[in-house]
Amino acid sequence: MQAISIERPGGPEVLQVIEQPRPRPQAGEVLVKVVAAGVNRPDVQQRRGLYPPPPGASVIPGLDVAGIIEEVGEGVDAPQTGDVVCALVNGGGYAEFCIVPAVQCMPVPEGLSFVEAASLPEVFFTAWNNLIWLARLGQGETLLVHGGTSGVGMAGIQIARQLRNATVFATLPAAMRSGRSVRR
């Protein structure tokens, strides 16, 4: 299978197409035929040499994918072969096939393309986990989101407004408030 490798730290020009063996899912995992992959800050930082993959994670970049379940590992009841999913992965999303823990998959929401679905997992899983699971945001509460223009910030605003009818306030980076462009 083809995958994207980071040749050395740098800009987009350091990304190289390489050949890799097709992975096989282990117990609790699924193999996704990747149709679309998202690009997140950790992916960019990994390419720049500023974010090493965690121990045991794939060195192939890519944390968000959308695609079709190709194969399931032992003990996986859902999703099943042929299901259309988006998933938060432990690296490896910039490849034709990607191993994903089955519990990190969700069905692609109705009406979304693969490209749109690949933009969801990292930001919406993070926002959901923080607001609903950990903070237990209640109906009609007020929420302050620092960094409201980030992917996670925008997802948090949507979750709070749509699911909890919350009043939301958000902060912006100083450079955005002054009209200056931000370069990192």
mmCIF file with all atom_site columns, C-alpha atoms in Angstrom:
data_model
loop_
_atom_site.group_PDB
_atom_site.id
_atom_site.type_symbol
_atom_site.label_atom_id
_atom_site.label_alt_id
_atom_site.label_comp_id
_atom_site.label_asym_id
_atom_site.label_entity_id
_atom_site.label_seq_id
_atom_site.pdbx_PDB_ins_code
_atom_site.Cartn_x
_atom_site.Cartn_y
_atom_site.Cartn_z
_atom_site.occupancy
_atom_site.B_iso_or_equiv
_atom_site.pdbx_formal_charge
_atom_site.auth_seq_id
_atom_site.auth_comp_id
_atom_site.auth_asym_id
_atom_site.auth_atom_id
_atom_site.pdbx_PDB_model_num
ATOM 1   C CA . MET A 1 1   ? 0.000   0.000   0.000  1.00 0.00 ? 1   MET A CA 1
ATOM 2   C CA . GLN A 1 2   ? 1.054   3.599   -0.421 1.00 0.00 ? 2   GLN A CA 1
ATOM 3   C CA . ALA A 1 3   ? 1.569   5.849   2.590  1.00 0.00 ? 3   ALA A CA 1
ATOM 4   C CA . ILE A 1 4   ? 3.035   9.252   3.343  1.00 0.00 ? 4   ILE A CA 1
ATOM 5   C CA . SER A 1 5   ? 6.365   9.434   5.137  1.00 0.00 ? 5   SER A CA 1
ATOM 6   C CA . ILE A 1 6   ? 8.102   12.423  6.661  1.00 0.00 ? 6   ILE A CA 1
ATOM 7   C CA . GLU A 1 7   ? 11.580  12.452  5.112  1.00 0.00 ? 7   GLU A CA 1
ATOM 8   C CA . ARG A 1 8   ? 12.990  15.053  7.552  1.00 0.00 ? 8   ARG A CA 1
ATOM 9   C CA . PRO A 1 9   ? 11.576  17.975  9.547  1.00 0.00 ? 9   PRO A CA 1
ATOM 10  C CA . GLY A 1 10  ? 10.324  20.801  7.346  1.00 0.00 ? 10  GLY A CA 1
ATOM 11  C CA . GLY A 1 11  ? 7.536   22.088  5.150  1.00 0.00 ? 11  GLY A CA 1
ATOM 12  C CA . PRO A 1 12  ? 5.118   20.116  2.982  1.00 0.00 ? 12  PRO A CA 1
ATOM 13  C CA . GLU A 1 13  ? 7.928   19.283  0.554  1.00 0.00 ? 13  GLU A CA 1
ATOM 14  C CA . VAL A 1 14  ? 9.346   16.742  3.062  1.00 0.00 ? 14  VAL A CA 1
ATOM 15  C CA . LEU A 1 15  ? 6.285   14.489  2.665  1.00 0.00 ? 15  LEU A CA 1
ATOM 16  C CA . GLN A 1 16  ? 7.128   11.482  0.499  1.00 0.00 ? 16  GLN A CA 1
ATOM 17  C CA . VAL A 1 17  ? 5.012   8.654   -0.906 1.00 0.00 ? 17  VAL A CA 1
ATOM 18  C CA . ILE A 1 18  ? 6.388   5.292   0.207  1.00 0.00 ? 18  ILE A CA 1
ATOM 19  C CA . GLU A 1 19  ? 5.346   1.653   -0.082 1.00 0.00 ? 19  GLU A CA 1
ATOM 20  C CA . GLN A 1 20  ? 4.399   -0.153  3.135  1.00 0.00 ? 20  GLN A CA 1
ATOM 21  C CA . PRO A 1 21  ? 2.967   -3.588  3.858  1.00 0.00 ? 21  PRO A CA 1
ATOM 22  C CA . ARG A 1 22  ? -0.802  -3.541  4.303  1.00 0.00 ? 22  ARG A CA 1
ATOM 23  C CA . PRO A 1 23  ? -1.476  -3.751  8.057  1.00 0.00 ? 23  PRO A CA 1
ATOM 24  C CA . ARG A 1 24  ? -3.614  -6.486  9.644  1.00 0.00 ? 24  ARG A CA 1
ATOM 25  C CA . PRO A 1 25  ? -6.017  -5.717  12.488 1.00 0.00 ? 25  PRO A CA 1
ATOM 26  C CA . GLN A 1 26  ? -5.403  -7.357  15.843 1.00 0.00 ? 26  GLN A CA 1
ATOM 27  C CA . ALA A 1 27  ? -8.022  -8.097  18.518 1.00 0.00 ? 27  ALA A CA 1
ATOM 28  C CA . GLY A 1 28  ? -10.255 -5.060  19.070 1.00 0.00 ? 28  GLY A CA 1
ATOM 29  C CA . GLU A 1 29  ? -9.076  -3.317  15.901 1.00 0.00 ? 29  GLU A CA 1
ATOM 30  C CA . VAL A 1 30  ? -10.425 -2.685  12.420 1.00 0.00 ? 30  VAL A CA 1
ATOM 31  C CA . LEU A 1 31  ? -8.722  -2.003  9.102  1.00 0.00 ? 31  LEU A CA 1
ATOM 32  C CA . VAL A 1 32  ? -10.109 1.071   7.357  1.00 0.00 ? 32  VAL A CA 1
ATOM 33  C CA . LYS A 1 33  ? -9.698  1.662   3.623  1.00 0.00 ? 33  LYS A CA 1
ATOM 34  C CA . VAL A 1 34  ? -8.974  5.387   3.839  1.00 0.00 ? 34  VAL A CA 1
ATOM 35  C CA . VAL A 1 35  ? -10.978 7.585   1.481  1.00 0.00 ? 35  VAL A CA 1
ATOM 36  C CA . ALA A 1 36  ? -10.099 10.921  3.155  1.00 0.00 ? 36  ALA A CA 1
ATOM 37  C CA . ALA A 1 37  ? -7.765  12.050  5.935  1.00 0.00 ? 37  ALA A CA 1
ATOM 38  C CA . GLY A 1 38  ? -7.820  15.257  7.957  1.00 0.00 ? 38  GLY A CA 1
ATOM 39  C CA . VAL A 1 39  ? -4.926  17.614  8.626  1.00 0.00 ? 39  VAL A CA 1
ATOM 40  C CA . ASN A 1 40  ? -4.591  18.780  12.224 1.00 0.00 ? 40  ASN A CA 1
ATOM 41  C CA . ARG A 1 41  ? -2.075  20.851  14.160 1.00 0.00 ? 41  ARG A CA 1
ATOM 42  C CA . PRO A 1 42  ? -0.359  17.691  15.525 1.00 0.00 ? 42  PRO A CA 1
ATOM 43  C CA . ASP A 1 43  ? 0.106   16.440  11.938 1.00 0.00 ? 43  ASP A CA 1
ATOM 44  C CA . VAL A 1 44  ? 1.721   19.735  10.919 1.00 0.00 ? 44  VAL A CA 1
ATOM 45  C CA . GLN A 1 45  ? 3.847   19.827  14.071 1.00 0.00 ? 45  GLN A CA 1
ATOM 46  C CA . GLN A 1 46  ? 4.954   16.217  13.479 1.00 0.00 ? 46  GLN A CA 1
ATOM 47  C CA . ARG A 1 47  ? 5.997   17.150  9.940  1.00 0.00 ? 47  ARG A CA 1
ATOM 48  C CA . ARG A 1 48  ? 7.953   20.113  11.335 1.00 0.00 ? 48  ARG A CA 1
ATOM 49  C CA . GLY A 1 49  ? 9.762   17.826  13.815 1.00 0.00 ? 49  GLY A CA 1
ATOM 50  C CA . LEU A 1 50  ? 8.057   19.358  16.856 1.00 0.00 ? 50  LEU A CA 1
ATOM 51  C CA . TYR A 1 51  ? 5.647   16.561  17.819 1.00 0.00 ? 51  TYR A CA 1
ATOM 52  C CA . PRO A 1 52  ? 7.099   13.051  17.951 1.00 0.00 ? 52  PRO A CA 1
ATOM 53  C CA . PRO A 1 53  ? 4.562   10.213  17.720 1.00 0.00 ? 53  PRO A CA 1
ATOM 54  C CA . PRO A 1 54  ? 3.741   8.741   21.142 1.00 0.00 ? 54  PRO A CA 1
ATOM 55  C CA . PRO A 1 55  ? 5.372   5.384   21.979 1.00 0.00 ? 55  PRO A CA 1
ATOM 56  C CA . GLY A 1 56  ? 3.682   2.582   20.049 1.00 0.00 ? 56  GLY A CA 1
ATOM 57  C CA . ALA A 1 57  ? 1.938   4.948   17.591 1.00 0.00 ? 57  ALA A CA 1
ATOM 58  C CA . SER A 1 58  ? 2.496   4.811   13.856 1.00 0.00 ? 58  SER A CA 1
ATOM 59  C CA . VAL A 1 59  ? 5.249   7.051   12.458 1.00 0.00 ? 59  VAL A CA 1
ATOM 60  C CA . ILE A 1 60  ? 2.962   7.657   9.467  1.00 0.00 ? 60  ILE A CA 1
ATOM 61  C CA . PRO A 1 61  ? 1.164   10.953  10.152 1.00 0.00 ? 61  PRO A CA 1
ATOM 62  C CA . GLY A 1 62  ? -2.597  11.413  10.176 1.00 0.00 ? 62  GLY A CA 1
ATOM 63  C CA . LEU A 1 63  ? -4.979  11.330  13.142 1.00 0.00 ? 63  LEU A CA 1
ATOM 64  C CA . ASP A 1 64  ? -8.369  11.640  11.402 1.00 0.00 ? 64  ASP A CA 1
ATOM 65  C CA . VAL A 1 65  ? -9.722  9.356   8.692  1.00 0.00 ? 65  VAL A CA 1
ATOM 66  C CA . ALA A 1 66  ? -12.956 8.565   6.935  1.00 0.00 ? 66  ALA A CA 1
ATOM 67  C CA . GLY A 1 67  ? -13.417 5.423   4.904  1.00 0.00 ? 67  GLY A CA 1
ATOM 68  C CA . ILE A 1 68  ? -14.817 1.930   4.676  1.00 0.00 ? 68  ILE A CA 1
ATOM 69  C CA . ILE A 1 69  ? -14.170 -0.965  7.051  1.00 0.00 ? 69  ILE A CA 1
ATOM 70  C CA . GLU A 1 70  ? -12.136 -3.497  5.073  1.00 0.00 ? 70  GLU A CA 1
ATOM 71  C CA . GLU A 1 71  ? -11.466 -6.064  7.798  1.00 0.00 ? 71  GLU A CA 1
ATOM 72  C CA . VAL A 1 72  ? -12.215 -6.571  11.510 1.00 0.00 ? 72  VAL A CA 1
ATOM 73  C CA . GLY A 1 73  ? -10.037 -8.107  14.198 1.00 0.00 ? 73  GLY A CA 1
ATOM 74  C CA . GLU A 1 74  ? -11.012 -10.725 16.715 1.00 0.00 ? 74  GLU A CA 1
ATOM 75  C CA . GLY A 1 75  ? -13.676 -9.687  19.221 1.00 0.00 ? 75  GLY A CA 1
ATOM 76  C CA . VAL A 1 76  ? -15.022 -6.748  17.203 1.00 0.00 ? 76  VAL A CA 1
ATOM 77  C CA . ASP A 1 77  ? -18.820 -6.714  17.044 1.00 0.00 ? 77  ASP A CA 1
ATOM 78  C CA . ALA A 1 78  ? -19.110 -3.231  15.566 1.00 0.00 ? 78  ALA A CA 1
ATOM 79  C CA . PRO A 1 79  ? -18.294 -1.704  13.181 1.00 0.00 ? 79  PRO A CA 1
ATOM 80  C CA . GLN A 1 80  ? -18.401 -4.446  10.562 1.00 0.00 ? 80  GLN A CA 1
ATOM 81  C CA . THR A 1 81  ? -16.859 -4.978  7.129  1.00 0.00 ? 81  THR A CA 1
ATOM 82  C CA . GLY A 1 82  ? -18.388 -2.548  4.636  1.00 0.00 ? 82  GLY A CA 1
ATOM 83  C CA . ASP A 1 83  ? -19.459 0.038   7.218  1.00 0.00 ? 83  ASP A CA 1
ATOM 84  C CA . VAL A 1 84  ? -18.714 3.681   6.381  1.00 0.00 ? 84  VAL A CA 1
ATOM 85  C CA . VAL A 1 85  ? -16.929 5.317   9.319  1.00 0.00 ? 85  VAL A CA 1
ATOM 86  C CA . CYS A 1 86  ? -14.832 8.218   10.471 1.00 0.00 ? 86  CYS A CA 1
ATOM 87  C CA . ALA A 1 87  ? -12.260 7.616   13.172 1.00 0.00 ? 87  ALA A CA 1
ATOM 88  C CA . LEU A 1 88  ? -9.668  9.114   15.449 1.00 0.00 ? 88  LEU A CA 1
ATOM 89  C CA . VAL A 1 89  ? -6.516  7.064   14.896 1.00 0.00 ? 89  VAL A CA 1
ATOM 90  C CA . ASN A 1 90  ? -3.181  6.656   16.659 1.00 0.00 ? 90  ASN A CA 1
ATOM 91  C CA . GLY A 1 91  ? -1.292  7.899   13.598 1.00 0.00 ? 91  GLY A CA 1
ATOM 92  C CA . GLY A 1 92  ? -1.181  6.189   10.235 1.00 0.00 ? 92  GLY A CA 1
ATOM 93  C CA . GLY A 1 93  ? -4.074  8.037   8.601  1.00 0.00 ? 93  GLY A CA 1
ATOM 94  C CA . TYR A 1 94  ? -2.012  9.221   5.621  1.00 0.00 ? 94  TYR A CA 1
ATOM 95  C CA . ALA A 1 95  ? -2.096  5.809   3.987  1.00 0.00 ? 95  ALA A CA 1
ATOM 96  C CA . GLU A 1 96  ? -4.365  3.707   1.807  1.00 0.00 ? 96  GLU A CA 1
ATOM 97  C CA . PHE A 1 97  ? -5.236  1.516   4.801  1.00 0.00 ? 97  PHE A CA 1
ATOM 98  C CA . CYS A 1 98  ? -5.146  2.335   8.498  1.00 0.00 ? 98  CYS A CA 1
ATOM 99  C CA . ILE A 1 99  ? -5.497  0.313   11.702 1.00 0.00 ? 99  ILE A CA 1
ATOM 100 C CA . VAL A 1 100 ? -8.021  1.786   14.149 1.00 0.00 ? 100 VAL A CA 1
ATOM 101 C CA . PRO A 1 101 ? -9.177  0.634   17.587 1.00 0.00 ? 101 PRO A CA 1
ATOM 102 C CA . ALA A 1 102 ? -12.824 -0.274  16.896 1.00 0.00 ? 102 ALA A CA 1
ATOM 103 C CA . VAL A 1 103 ? -14.061 1.898   19.778 1.00 0.00 ? 103 VAL A CA 1
ATOM 104 C CA . GLN A 1 104 ? -12.570 4.967   18.066 1.00 0.00 ? 104 GLN A CA 1
ATOM 105 C CA . CYS A 1 105 ? -14.847 4.623   15.009 1.00 0.00 ? 105 CYS A CA 1
ATOM 106 C CA . MET A 1 106 ? -18.216 6.243   14.476 1.00 0.00 ? 106 MET A CA 1
ATOM 107 C CA . PRO A 1 107 ? -20.625 6.114   11.550 1.00 0.00 ? 107 PRO A CA 1
ATOM 108 C CA . VAL A 1 108 ? -20.275 8.944   9.066  1.00 0.00 ? 108 VAL A CA 1
ATOM 109 C CA . PRO A 1 109 ? -23.171 11.312  9.804  1.00 0.00 ? 109 PRO A CA 1
ATOM 110 C CA . GLU A 1 110 ? -25.893 11.255  7.156  1.00 0.00 ? 110 GLU A CA 1
ATOM 111 C CA . GLY A 1 111 ? -25.360 13.792  4.406  1.00 0.00 ? 111 GLY A CA 1
ATOM 112 C CA . LEU A 1 112 ? -21.614 14.252  4.971  1.00 0.00 ? 112 LEU A CA 1
ATOM 113 C CA . SER A 1 113 ? -18.982 13.420  2.365  1.00 0.00 ? 113 SER A CA 1
ATOM 114 C CA . PHE A 1 114 ? -15.865 11.441  3.276  1.00 0.00 ? 114 PHE A CA 1
ATOM 115 C CA . VAL A 1 115 ? -13.843 14.683  3.223  1.00 0.00 ? 115 VAL A CA 1
ATOM 116 C CA . GLU A 1 116 ? -16.270 16.389  5.601  1.00 0.00 ? 116 GLU A CA 1
ATOM 117 C CA . ALA A 1 117 ? -16.369 13.333  7.875  1.00 0.00 ? 117 ALA A CA 1
ATOM 118 C CA . ALA A 1 118 ? -12.557 13.222  8.080  1.00 0.00 ? 118 ALA A CA 1
ATOM 119 C CA . SER A 1 119 ? -12.636 16.693  9.655  1.00 0.00 ? 119 SER A CA 1
ATOM 120 C CA . LEU A 1 120 ? -14.715 15.540  12.643 1.00 0.00 ? 120 LEU A CA 1
ATOM 121 C CA . PRO A 1 121 ? -13.004 13.012  14.948 1.00 0.00 ? 121 PRO A CA 1
ATOM 122 C CA . GLU A 1 122 ? -10.092 14.848  16.593 1.00 0.00 ? 122 GLU A CA 1
ATOM 123 C CA . VAL A 1 123 ? -11.926 18.115  17.190 1.00 0.00 ? 123 VAL A CA 1
ATOM 124 C CA . PHE A 1 124 ? -15.390 16.783  18.021 1.00 0.00 ? 124 PHE A CA 1
ATOM 125 C CA . PHE A 1 125 ? -14.178 13.837  20.139 1.00 0.00 ? 125 PHE A CA 1
ATOM 126 C CA . THR A 1 126 ? -11.949 16.242  22.105 1.00 0.00 ? 126 THR A CA 1
ATOM 127 C CA . ALA A 1 127 ? -14.683 18.856  22.555 1.00 0.00 ? 127 ALA A CA 1
ATOM 128 C CA . TRP A 1 128 ? -17.303 16.223  23.477 1.00 0.00 ? 128 TRP A CA 1
ATOM 129 C CA . ASN A 1 129 ? -14.970 14.549  25.981 1.00 0.00 ? 129 ASN A CA 1
ATOM 130 C CA . ASN A 1 130 ? -14.154 17.847  27.686 1.00 0.00 ? 130 ASN A CA 1
ATOM 131 C CA . LEU A 1 131 ? -17.597 19.452  27.690 1.00 0.00 ? 131 LEU A CA 1
ATOM 132 C CA . ILE A 1 132 ? -20.060 16.595  28.016 1.00 0.00 ? 132 ILE A CA 1
ATOM 133 C CA . TRP A 1 133 ? -18.099 13.758  29.602 1.00 0.00 ? 133 TRP A CA 1
ATOM 134 C CA . LEU A 1 134 ? -15.679 15.571  31.942 1.00 0.00 ? 134 LEU A CA 1
ATOM 135 C CA . ALA A 1 135 ? -17.291 18.975  32.631 1.00 0.00 ? 135 ALA A CA 1
ATOM 136 C CA . ARG A 1 136 ? -20.861 17.638  32.388 1.00 0.00 ? 136 ARG A CA 1
ATOM 137 C CA . LEU A 1 137 ? -22.132 20.823  30.722 1.00 0.00 ? 137 LEU A CA 1
ATOM 138 C CA . GLY A 1 138 ? -25.810 21.130  31.606 1.00 0.00 ? 138 GLY A CA 1
ATOM 139 C CA . GLN A 1 139 ? -28.818 22.505  29.720 1.00 0.00 ? 139 GLN A CA 1
ATOM 140 C CA . GLY A 1 140 ? -28.803 26.316  29.516 1.00 0.00 ? 140 GLY A CA 1
ATOM 141 C CA . GLU A 1 141 ? -25.472 26.790  31.303 1.00 0.00 ? 141 GLU A CA 1
ATOM 142 C CA . THR A 1 142 ? -22.909 29.413  30.303 1.00 0.00 ? 142 THR A CA 1
ATOM 143 C CA . LEU A 1 143 ? -19.607 28.385  28.724 1.00 0.00 ? 143 LEU A CA 1
ATOM 144 C CA . LEU A 1 144 ? -16.388 30.330  28.096 1.00 0.00 ? 144 LEU A CA 1
ATOM 145 C CA . VAL A 1 145 ? -14.276 28.872  25.281 1.00 0.00 ? 145 VAL A CA 1
ATOM 146 C CA . HIS A 1 146 ? -10.678 30.098  25.131 1.00 0.00 ? 146 HIS A CA 1
ATOM 147 C CA . GLY A 1 147 ? -9.513  29.938  21.523 1.00 0.00 ? 147 GLY A CA 1
ATOM 148 C CA . GLY A 1 148 ? -12.950 29.940  19.949 1.00 0.00 ? 148 GLY A CA 1
ATOM 149 C CA . THR A 1 149 ? -11.520 29.972  16.418 1.00 0.00 ? 149 THR A CA 1
ATOM 150 C CA . SER A 1 150 ? -9.556  26.744  16.801 1.00 0.00 ? 150 SER A CA 1
ATOM 151 C CA . GLY A 1 151 ? -10.995 23.472  15.521 1.00 0.00 ? 151 GLY A CA 1
ATOM 152 C CA . VAL A 1 152 ? -11.704 22.190  19.035 1.00 0.00 ? 152 VAL A CA 1
ATOM 153 C CA . GLY A 1 153 ? -13.039 25.606  20.063 1.00 0.00 ? 153 GLY A CA 1
ATOM 154 C CA . MET A 1 154 ? -15.476 25.768  17.148 1.00 0.00 ? 154 MET A CA 1
ATOM 155 C CA . ALA A 1 155 ? -16.603 22.173  17.780 1.00 0.00 ? 155 ALA A CA 1
ATOM 156 C CA . GLY A 1 156 ? -17.131 23.004  21.462 1.00 0.00 ? 156 GLY A CA 1
ATOM 157 C CA . ILE A 1 157 ? -19.234 26.031  20.601 1.00 0.00 ? 157 ILE A CA 1
ATOM 158 C CA . GLN A 1 158 ? -21.426 23.943  18.292 1.00 0.00 ? 158 GLN A CA 1
ATOM 159 C CA . ILE A 1 159 ? -21.842 21.133  20.838 1.00 0.00 ? 159 ILE A CA 1
ATOM 160 C CA . ALA A 1 160 ? -22.683 23.577  23.633 1.00 0.00 ? 160 ALA A CA 1
ATOM 161 C CA . ARG A 1 161 ? -25.212 25.514  21.554 1.00 0.00 ? 161 ARG A CA 1
ATOM 162 C CA . GLN A 1 162 ? -26.875 22.593  19.762 1.00 0.00 ? 162 GLN A CA 1
ATOM 163 C CA . LEU A 1 163 ? -26.927 19.949  22.496 1.00 0.00 ? 163 LEU A CA 1
ATOM 164 C CA . ARG A 1 164 ? -27.131 22.022  25.676 1.00 0.00 ? 164 ARG A CA 1
ATOM 165 C CA . ASN A 1 165 ? -28.634 25.334  24.498 1.00 0.00 ? 165 ASN A CA 1
ATOM 166 C CA . ALA A 1 166 ? -25.760 26.983  26.348 1.00 0.00 ? 166 ALA A CA 1
ATOM 167 C CA . THR A 1 167 ? -24.849 30.649  26.285 1.00 0.00 ? 167 THR A CA 1
ATOM 168 C CA . VAL A 1 168 ? -21.328 30.700  24.846 1.00 0.00 ? 168 VAL A CA 1
ATOM 169 C CA . PHE A 1 169 ? -18.598 33.321  25.101 1.00 0.00 ? 169 PHE A CA 1
ATOM 170 C CA . ALA A 1 170 ? -15.294 32.854  23.277 1.00 0.00 ? 170 ALA A CA 1
ATOM 171 C CA . THR A 1 171 ? -11.885 34.479  23.270 1.00 0.00 ? 171 THR A CA 1
ATOM 172 C CA . LEU A 1 172 ? -9.707  35.031  20.211 1.00 0.00 ? 172 LEU A CA 1
ATOM 173 C CA . PRO A 1 173 ? -5.906  35.112  19.914 1.00 0.00 ? 173 PRO A CA 1
ATOM 174 C CA . ALA A 1 174 ? -4.508  38.653  20.299 1.00 0.00 ? 174 ALA A CA 1
ATOM 175 C CA . ALA A 1 175 ? -3.259  38.687  16.701 1.00 0.00 ? 175 ALA A CA 1
ATOM 176 C CA . MET A 1 176 ? -6.803  38.051  15.434 1.00 0.00 ? 176 MET A CA 1
ATOM 177 C CA . ARG A 1 177 ? -8.253  40.827  17.568 1.00 0.00 ? 177 ARG A CA 1
ATOM 178 C CA . SER A 1 178 ? -5.736  43.334  16.169 1.00 0.00 ? 178 SER A CA 1
ATOM 179 C CA . GLY A 1 179 ? -6.218  42.264  12.557 1.00 0.00 ? 179 GLY A CA 1
ATOM 180 C CA . ARG A 1 180 ? -2.603  41.078  12.207 1.00 0.00 ? 180 ARG A CA 1
ATOM 181 C CA . SER A 1 181 ? -1.989  37.718  10.609 1.00 0.00 ? 181 SER A CA 1
ATOM 182 C CA . VAL A 1 182 ? -0.649  34.917  12.769 1.00 0.00 ? 182 VAL A CA 1
ATOM 183 C CA . ARG A 1 183 ? 2.457   33.115  11.549 1.00 0.00 ? 183 ARG A CA 1
ATOM 184 C CA . ARG A 1 184 ? 3.829   30.145  13.426 1.00 0.00 ? 184 ARG A CA 1
#
